[in-house]
PDB file of C-alpha atoms in Angstrom:
ATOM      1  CA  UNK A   1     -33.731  30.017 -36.930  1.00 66.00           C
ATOM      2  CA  UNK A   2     -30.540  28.076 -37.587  1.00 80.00           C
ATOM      3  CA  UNK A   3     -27.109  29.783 -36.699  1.00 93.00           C
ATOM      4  CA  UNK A   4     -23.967  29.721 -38.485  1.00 96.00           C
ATOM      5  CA  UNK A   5     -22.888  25.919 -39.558  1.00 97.00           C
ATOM      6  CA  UNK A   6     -19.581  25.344 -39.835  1.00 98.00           C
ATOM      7  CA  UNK A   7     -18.011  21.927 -40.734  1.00 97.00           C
ATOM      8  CA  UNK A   8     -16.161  20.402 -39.626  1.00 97.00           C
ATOM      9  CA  UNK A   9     -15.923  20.726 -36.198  1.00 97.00           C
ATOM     10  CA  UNK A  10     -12.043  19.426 -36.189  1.00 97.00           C
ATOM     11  CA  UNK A  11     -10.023  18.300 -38.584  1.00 96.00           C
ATOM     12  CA  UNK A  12      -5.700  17.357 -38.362  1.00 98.00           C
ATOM     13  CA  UNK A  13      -4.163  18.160 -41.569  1.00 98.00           C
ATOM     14  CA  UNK A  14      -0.416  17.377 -41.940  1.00 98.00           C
ATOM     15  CA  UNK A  15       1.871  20.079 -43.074  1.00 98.00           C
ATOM     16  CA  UNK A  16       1.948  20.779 -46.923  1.00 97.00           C
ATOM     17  CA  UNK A  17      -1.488  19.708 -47.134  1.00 98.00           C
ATOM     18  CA  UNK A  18      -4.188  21.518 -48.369  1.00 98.00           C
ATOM     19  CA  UNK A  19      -7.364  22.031 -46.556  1.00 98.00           C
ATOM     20  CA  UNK A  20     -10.786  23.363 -47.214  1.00 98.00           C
ATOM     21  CA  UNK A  21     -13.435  24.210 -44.689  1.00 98.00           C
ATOM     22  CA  UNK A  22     -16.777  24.964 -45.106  1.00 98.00           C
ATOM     23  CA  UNK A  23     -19.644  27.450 -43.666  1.00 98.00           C
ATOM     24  CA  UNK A  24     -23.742  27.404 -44.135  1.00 98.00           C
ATOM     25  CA  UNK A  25     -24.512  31.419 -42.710  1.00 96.00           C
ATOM     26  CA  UNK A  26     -27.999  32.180 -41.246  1.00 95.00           C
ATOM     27  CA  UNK A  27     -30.371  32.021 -43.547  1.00 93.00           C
ATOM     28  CA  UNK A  28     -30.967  35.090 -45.341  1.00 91.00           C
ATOM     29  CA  UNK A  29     -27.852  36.190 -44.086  1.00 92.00           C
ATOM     30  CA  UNK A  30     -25.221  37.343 -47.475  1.00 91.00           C
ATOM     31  CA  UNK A  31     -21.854  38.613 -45.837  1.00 91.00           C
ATOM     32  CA  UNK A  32     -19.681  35.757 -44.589  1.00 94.00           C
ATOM     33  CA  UNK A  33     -16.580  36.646 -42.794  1.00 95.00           C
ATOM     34  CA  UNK A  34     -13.883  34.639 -41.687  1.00 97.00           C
ATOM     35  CA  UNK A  35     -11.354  35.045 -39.174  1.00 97.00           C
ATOM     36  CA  UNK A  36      -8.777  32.897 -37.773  1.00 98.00           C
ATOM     37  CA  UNK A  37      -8.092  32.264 -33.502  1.00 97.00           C
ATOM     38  CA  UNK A  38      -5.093  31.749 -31.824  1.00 96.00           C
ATOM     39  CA  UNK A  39      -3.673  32.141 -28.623  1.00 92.00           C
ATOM     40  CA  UNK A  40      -0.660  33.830 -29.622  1.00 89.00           C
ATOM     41  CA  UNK A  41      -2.400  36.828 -32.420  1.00 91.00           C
ATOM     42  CA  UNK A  42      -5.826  36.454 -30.940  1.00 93.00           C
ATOM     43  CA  UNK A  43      -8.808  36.804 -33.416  1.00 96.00           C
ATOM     44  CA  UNK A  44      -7.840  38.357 -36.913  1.00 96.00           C
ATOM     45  CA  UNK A  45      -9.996  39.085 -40.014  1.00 95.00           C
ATOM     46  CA  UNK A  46      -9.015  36.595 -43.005  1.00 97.00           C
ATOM     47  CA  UNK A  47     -11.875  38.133 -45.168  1.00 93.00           C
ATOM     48  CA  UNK A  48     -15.175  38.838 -46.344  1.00 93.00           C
ATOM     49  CA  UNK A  49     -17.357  37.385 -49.036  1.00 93.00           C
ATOM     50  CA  UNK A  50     -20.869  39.444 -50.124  1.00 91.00           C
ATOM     51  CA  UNK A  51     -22.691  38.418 -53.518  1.00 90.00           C
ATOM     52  CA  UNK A  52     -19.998  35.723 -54.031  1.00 93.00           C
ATOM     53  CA  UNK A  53     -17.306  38.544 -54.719  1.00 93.00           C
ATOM     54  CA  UNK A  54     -14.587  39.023 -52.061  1.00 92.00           C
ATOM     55  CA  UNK A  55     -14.995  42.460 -50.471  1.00 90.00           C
ATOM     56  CA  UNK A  56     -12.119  42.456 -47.974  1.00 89.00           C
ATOM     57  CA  UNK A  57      -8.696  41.022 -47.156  1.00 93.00           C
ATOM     58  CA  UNK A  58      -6.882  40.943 -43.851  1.00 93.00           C
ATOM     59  CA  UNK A  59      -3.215  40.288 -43.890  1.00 93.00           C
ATOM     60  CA  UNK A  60      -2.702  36.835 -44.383  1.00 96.00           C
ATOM     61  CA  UNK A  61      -0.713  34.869 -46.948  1.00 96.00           C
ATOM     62  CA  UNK A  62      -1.981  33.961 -50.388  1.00 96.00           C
ATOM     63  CA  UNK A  63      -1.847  30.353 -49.365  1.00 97.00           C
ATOM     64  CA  UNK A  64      -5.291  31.911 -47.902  1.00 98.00           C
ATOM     65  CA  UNK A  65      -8.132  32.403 -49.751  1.00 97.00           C
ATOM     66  CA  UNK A  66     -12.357  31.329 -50.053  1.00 97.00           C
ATOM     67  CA  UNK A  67     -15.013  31.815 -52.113  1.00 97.00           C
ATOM     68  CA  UNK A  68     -18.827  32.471 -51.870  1.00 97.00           C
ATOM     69  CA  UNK A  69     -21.454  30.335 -53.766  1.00 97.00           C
ATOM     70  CA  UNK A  70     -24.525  31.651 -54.964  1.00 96.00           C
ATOM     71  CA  UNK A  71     -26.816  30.033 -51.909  1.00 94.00           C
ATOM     72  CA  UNK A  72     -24.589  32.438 -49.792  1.00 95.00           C
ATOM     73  CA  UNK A  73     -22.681  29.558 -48.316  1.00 97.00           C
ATOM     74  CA  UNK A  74     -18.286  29.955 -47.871  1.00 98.00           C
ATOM     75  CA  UNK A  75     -15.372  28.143 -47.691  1.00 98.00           C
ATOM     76  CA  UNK A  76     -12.201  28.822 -47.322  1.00 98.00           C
ATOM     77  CA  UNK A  77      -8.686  27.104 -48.292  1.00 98.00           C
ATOM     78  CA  UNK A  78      -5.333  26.523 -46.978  1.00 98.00           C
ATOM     79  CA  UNK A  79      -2.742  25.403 -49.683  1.00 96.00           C
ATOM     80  CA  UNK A  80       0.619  24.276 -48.366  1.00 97.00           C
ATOM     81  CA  UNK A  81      -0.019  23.720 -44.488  1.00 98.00           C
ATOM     82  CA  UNK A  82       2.253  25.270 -41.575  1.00 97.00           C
ATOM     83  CA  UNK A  83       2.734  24.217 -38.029  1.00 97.00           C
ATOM     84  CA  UNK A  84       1.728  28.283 -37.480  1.00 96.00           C
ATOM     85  CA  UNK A  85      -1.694  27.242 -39.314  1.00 97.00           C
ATOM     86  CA  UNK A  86      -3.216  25.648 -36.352  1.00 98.00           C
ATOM     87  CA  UNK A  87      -6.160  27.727 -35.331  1.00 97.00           C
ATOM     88  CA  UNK A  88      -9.809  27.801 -34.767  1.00 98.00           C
ATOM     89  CA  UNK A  89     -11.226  29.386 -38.001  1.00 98.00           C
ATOM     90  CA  UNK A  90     -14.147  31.045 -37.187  1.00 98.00           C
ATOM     91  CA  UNK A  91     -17.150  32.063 -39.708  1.00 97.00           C
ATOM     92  CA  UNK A  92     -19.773  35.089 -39.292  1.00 95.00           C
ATOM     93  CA  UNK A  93     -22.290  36.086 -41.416  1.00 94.00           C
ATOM     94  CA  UNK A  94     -24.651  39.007 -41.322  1.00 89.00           C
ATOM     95  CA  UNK A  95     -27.551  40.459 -43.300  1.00 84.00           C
ATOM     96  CA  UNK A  96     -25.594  42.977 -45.529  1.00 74.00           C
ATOM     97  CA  UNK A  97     -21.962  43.741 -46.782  1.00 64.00           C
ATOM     98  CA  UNK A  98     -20.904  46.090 -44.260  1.00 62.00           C
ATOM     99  CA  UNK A  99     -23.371  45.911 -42.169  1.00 65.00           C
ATOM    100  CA  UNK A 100     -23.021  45.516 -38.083  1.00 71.00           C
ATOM    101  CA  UNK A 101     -24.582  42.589 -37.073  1.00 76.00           C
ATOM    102  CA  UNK A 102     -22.411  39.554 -36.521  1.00 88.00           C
ATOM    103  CA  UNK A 103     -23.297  36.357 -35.877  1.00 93.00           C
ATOM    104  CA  UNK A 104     -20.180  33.602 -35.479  1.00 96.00           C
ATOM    105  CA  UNK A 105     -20.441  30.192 -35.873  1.00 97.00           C
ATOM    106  CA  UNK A 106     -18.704  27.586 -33.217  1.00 96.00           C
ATOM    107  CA  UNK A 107     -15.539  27.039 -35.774  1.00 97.00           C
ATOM    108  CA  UNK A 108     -13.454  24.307 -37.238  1.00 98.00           C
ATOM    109  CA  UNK A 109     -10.483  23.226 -35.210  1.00 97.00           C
ATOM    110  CA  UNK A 110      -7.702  23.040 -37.288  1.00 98.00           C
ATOM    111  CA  UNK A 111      -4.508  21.291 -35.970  1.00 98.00           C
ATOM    112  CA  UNK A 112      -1.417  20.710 -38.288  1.00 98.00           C
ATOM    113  CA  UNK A 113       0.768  17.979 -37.463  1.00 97.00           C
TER     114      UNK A 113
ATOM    115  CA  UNK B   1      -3.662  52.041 -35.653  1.00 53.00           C
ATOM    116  CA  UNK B   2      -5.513  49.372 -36.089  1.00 63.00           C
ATOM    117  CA  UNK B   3      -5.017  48.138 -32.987  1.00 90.00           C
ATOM    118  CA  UNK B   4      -7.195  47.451 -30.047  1.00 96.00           C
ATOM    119  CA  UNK B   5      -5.729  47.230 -26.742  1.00 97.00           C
ATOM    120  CA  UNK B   6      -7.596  45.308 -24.119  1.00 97.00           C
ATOM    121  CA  UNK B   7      -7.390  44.922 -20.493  1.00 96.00           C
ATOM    122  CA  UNK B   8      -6.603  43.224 -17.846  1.00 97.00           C
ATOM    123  CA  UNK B   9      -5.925  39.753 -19.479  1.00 96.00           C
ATOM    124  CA  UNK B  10      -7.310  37.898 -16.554  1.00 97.00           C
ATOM    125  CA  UNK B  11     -10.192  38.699 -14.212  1.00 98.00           C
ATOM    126  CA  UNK B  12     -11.486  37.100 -11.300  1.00 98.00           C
ATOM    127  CA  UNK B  13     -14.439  38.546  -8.694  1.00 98.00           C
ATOM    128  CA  UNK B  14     -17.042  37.337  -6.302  1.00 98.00           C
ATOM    129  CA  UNK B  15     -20.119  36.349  -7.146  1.00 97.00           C
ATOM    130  CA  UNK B  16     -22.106  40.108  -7.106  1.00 97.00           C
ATOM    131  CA  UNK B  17     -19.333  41.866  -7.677  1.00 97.00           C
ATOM    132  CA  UNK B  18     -18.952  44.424 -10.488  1.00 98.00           C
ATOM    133  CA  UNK B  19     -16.391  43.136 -13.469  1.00 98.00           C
ATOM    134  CA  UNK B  20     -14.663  45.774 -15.289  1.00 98.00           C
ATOM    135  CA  UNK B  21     -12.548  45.525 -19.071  1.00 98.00           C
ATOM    136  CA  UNK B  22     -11.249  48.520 -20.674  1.00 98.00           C
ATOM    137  CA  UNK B  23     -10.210  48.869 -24.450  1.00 98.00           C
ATOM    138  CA  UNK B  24      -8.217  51.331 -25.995  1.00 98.00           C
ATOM    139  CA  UNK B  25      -8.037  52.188 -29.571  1.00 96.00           C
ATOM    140  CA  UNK B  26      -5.876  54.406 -31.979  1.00 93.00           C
ATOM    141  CA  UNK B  27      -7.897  54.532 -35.598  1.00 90.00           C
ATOM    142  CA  UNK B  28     -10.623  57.668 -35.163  1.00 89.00           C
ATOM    143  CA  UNK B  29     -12.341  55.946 -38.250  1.00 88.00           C
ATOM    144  CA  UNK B  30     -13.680  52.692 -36.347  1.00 91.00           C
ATOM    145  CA  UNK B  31     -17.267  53.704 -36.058  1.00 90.00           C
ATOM    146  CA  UNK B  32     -18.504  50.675 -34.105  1.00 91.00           C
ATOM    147  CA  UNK B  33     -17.741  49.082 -30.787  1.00 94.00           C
ATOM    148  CA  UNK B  34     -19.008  45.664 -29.847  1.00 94.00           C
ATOM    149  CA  UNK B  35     -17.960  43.401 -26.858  1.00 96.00           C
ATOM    150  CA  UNK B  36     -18.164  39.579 -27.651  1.00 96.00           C
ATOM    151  CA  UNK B  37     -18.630  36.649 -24.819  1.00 97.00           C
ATOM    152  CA  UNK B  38     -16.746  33.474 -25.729  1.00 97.00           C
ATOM    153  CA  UNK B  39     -17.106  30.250 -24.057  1.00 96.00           C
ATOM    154  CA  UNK B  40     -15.092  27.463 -24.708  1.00 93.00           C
ATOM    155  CA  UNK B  41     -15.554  25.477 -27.646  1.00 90.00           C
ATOM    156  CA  UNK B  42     -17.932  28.072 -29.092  1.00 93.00           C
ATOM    157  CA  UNK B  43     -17.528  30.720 -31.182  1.00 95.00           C
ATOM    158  CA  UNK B  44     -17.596  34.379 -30.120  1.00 96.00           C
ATOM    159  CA  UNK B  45     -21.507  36.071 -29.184  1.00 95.00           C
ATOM    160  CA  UNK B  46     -22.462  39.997 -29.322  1.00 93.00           C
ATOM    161  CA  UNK B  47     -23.182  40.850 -25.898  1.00 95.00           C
ATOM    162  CA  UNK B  48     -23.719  44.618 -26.206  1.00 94.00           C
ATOM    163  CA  UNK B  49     -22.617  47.362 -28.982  1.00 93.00           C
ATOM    164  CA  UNK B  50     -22.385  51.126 -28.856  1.00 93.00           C
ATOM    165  CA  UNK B  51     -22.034  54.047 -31.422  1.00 91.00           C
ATOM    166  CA  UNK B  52     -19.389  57.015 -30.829  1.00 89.00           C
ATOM    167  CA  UNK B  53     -22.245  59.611 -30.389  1.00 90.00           C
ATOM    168  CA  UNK B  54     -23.597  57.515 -27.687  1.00 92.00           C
ATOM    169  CA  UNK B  55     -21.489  57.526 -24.366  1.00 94.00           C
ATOM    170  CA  UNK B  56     -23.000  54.959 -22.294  1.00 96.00           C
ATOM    171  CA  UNK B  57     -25.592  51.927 -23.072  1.00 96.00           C
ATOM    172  CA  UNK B  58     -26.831  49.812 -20.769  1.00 96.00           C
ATOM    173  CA  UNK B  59     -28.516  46.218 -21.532  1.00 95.00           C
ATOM    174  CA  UNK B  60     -29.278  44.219 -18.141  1.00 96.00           C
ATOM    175  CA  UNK B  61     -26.444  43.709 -16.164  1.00 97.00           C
ATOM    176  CA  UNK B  62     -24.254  44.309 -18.631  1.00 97.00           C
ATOM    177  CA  UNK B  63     -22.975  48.820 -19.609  1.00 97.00           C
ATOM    178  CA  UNK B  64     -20.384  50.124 -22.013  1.00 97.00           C
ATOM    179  CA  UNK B  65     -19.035  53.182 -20.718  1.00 96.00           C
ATOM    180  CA  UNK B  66     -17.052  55.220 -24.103  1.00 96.00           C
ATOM    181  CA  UNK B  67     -14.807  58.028 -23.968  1.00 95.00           C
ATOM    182  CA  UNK B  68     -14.823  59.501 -27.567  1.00 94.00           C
ATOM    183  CA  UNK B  69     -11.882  62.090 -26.459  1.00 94.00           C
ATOM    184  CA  UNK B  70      -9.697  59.680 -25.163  1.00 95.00           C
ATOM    185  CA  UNK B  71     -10.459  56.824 -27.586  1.00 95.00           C
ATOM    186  CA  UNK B  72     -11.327  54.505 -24.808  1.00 97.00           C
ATOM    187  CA  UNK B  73     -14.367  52.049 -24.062  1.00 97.00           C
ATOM    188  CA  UNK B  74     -15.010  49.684 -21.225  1.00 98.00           C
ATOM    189  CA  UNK B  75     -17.516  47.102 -20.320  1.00 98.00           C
ATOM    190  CA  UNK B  76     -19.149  47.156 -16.671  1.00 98.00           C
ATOM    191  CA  UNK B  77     -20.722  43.486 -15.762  1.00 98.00           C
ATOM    192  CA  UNK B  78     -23.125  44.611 -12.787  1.00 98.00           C
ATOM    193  CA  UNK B  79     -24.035  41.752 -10.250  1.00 98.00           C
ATOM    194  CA  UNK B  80     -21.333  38.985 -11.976  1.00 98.00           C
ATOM    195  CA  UNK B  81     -22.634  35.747 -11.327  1.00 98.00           C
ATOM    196  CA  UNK B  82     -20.585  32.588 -12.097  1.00 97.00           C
ATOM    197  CA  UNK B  83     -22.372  32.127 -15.566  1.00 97.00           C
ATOM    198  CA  UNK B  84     -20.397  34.896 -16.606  1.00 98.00           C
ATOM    199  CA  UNK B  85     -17.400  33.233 -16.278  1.00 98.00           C
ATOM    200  CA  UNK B  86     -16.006  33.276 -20.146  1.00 98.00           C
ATOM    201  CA  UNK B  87     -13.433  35.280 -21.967  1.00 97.00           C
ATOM    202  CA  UNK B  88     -14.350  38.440 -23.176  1.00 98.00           C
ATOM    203  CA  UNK B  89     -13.241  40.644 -26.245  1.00 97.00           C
ATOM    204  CA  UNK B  90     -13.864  44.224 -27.437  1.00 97.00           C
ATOM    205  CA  UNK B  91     -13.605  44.674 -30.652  1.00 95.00           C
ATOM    206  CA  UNK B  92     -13.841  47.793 -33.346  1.00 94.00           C
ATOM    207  CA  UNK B  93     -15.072  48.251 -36.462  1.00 90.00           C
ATOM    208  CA  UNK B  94     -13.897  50.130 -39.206  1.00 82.00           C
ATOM    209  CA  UNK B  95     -16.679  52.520 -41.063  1.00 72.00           C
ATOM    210  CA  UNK B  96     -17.499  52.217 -44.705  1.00 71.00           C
ATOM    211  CA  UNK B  97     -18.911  49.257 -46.932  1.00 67.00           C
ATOM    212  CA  UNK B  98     -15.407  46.897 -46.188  1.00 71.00           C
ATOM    213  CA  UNK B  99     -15.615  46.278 -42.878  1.00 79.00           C
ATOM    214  CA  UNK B 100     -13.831  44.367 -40.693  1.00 88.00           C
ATOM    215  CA  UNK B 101     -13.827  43.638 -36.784  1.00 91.00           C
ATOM    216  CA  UNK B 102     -10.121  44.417 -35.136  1.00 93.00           C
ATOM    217  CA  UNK B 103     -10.824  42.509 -31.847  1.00 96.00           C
ATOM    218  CA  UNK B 104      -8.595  43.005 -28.649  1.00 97.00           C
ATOM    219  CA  UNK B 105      -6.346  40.265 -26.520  1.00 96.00           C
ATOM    220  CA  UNK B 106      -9.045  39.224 -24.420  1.00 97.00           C
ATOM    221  CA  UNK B 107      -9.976  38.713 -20.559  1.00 98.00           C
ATOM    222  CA  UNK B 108     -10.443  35.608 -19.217  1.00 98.00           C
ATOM    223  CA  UNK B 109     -13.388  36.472 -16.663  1.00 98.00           C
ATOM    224  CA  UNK B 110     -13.703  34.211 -13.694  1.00 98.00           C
ATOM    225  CA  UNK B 111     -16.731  34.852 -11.187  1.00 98.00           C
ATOM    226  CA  UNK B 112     -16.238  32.593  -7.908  1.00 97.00           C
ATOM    227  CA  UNK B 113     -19.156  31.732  -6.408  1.00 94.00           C
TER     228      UNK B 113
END
């Protein structure tokens, strides 16, 4: 069973930029979650997709945002790129909105120049 | 009181040793407690995951002790062995249908050989 595909891998945007980054969940799998990693805030929720409606919404700027498609898979934008943007943006998808099992994928690398 | 307080940030024990991480937490309505193993360049794995009417669970080497009173959860790593060495976060999860994981700081385990 494949795990949580997210592309790509890295990618250097520079500032005011827009980005977009994709991820495939397991399959079967409908809640996709994102959250970004950083050495300074650690790992924070971004926010949750389930039935291509979003569910949830950490605290992050509207320059944030994603959508679901119907085949389950996510991405997620960044309009107007910051220095502060630079982050491993991790993806993790489980069975059901809500439900407890997590599964991340390795990330995209994002580094804003 | 959403936060999760994790420590010690950095770890390091001999090979058979026992590794120990506490977490702290304020919000009585997370409802789910899972500790995630993180090597570099990967994204974050479930290692183990406990309910608040459970206080201890044990898979392998690996134990989360949880203290319901005092809002406090730790992870015991019996027998470390030098394939442990990653960085390790606890994490908590809000109850209902909109959940989200609020993760702690992180330990960066090393297990000498």
């Amino acid at each position: 069973k494949a795990g949580v595909t997210q592309t790509p891998r890295y990618l250097i945007k520079t500032r005011g930029q827009q980005v977009t980054l994709s991820c495939s969940p397991i399959s079967g799998h409908r809640s996709v979650s994102w959250y970004q990693q950083t050495p300074g805030q650690g790992l924070q929720f971004l926010f949750e997709y389930f039935s291509e409606t979003q569910r949830n919404k950490g605290n992050f700027p509207g320059r944030f945002s994603g959508r679901q498609f119907s085949n389950s898979r996510s991405e997620m934008n960044v309009s107007t790129l910051e220095l502060g943007d630079s982050a491993l943006y991790l993806c993790a998808s489980s069975p059901l909105q809500g439900s407890y099992g997590y599964t991340f994928g390795s990330g995209t690398r994002l580094t804003v120049v | 009181q959403q936060q999760v307080k994790q420590s010690p940030q950095s770890l390091i024990v001999q090979k058979g040793g026992i590794s120990i991480i506490n977490c702290a937490y304020e919000n009585t309505a997370f409802d789910y407690f899972p500790w995630y193993q993180q090597f570099p360049g990967k994204g974050p794995a479930l290692l183990i995951a406990i309910r608040p009417d459970v206080s201890e669970k044990k898979e392998g080497r690996f134990t989360i002790s949880f203290n319901k009173s005092a809002k406090q959860f730790s992870l015991h790593i019996m027998d470390s062995q030098p394939g442990d060495s990653a960085t390790y976060f606890c994490a908590a999860s809000n109850s209902g249908s909109a959940r989200q994981l609020t993760f702690g700081s992180g330990t960066q385990l090393t297990v000498l050989p």
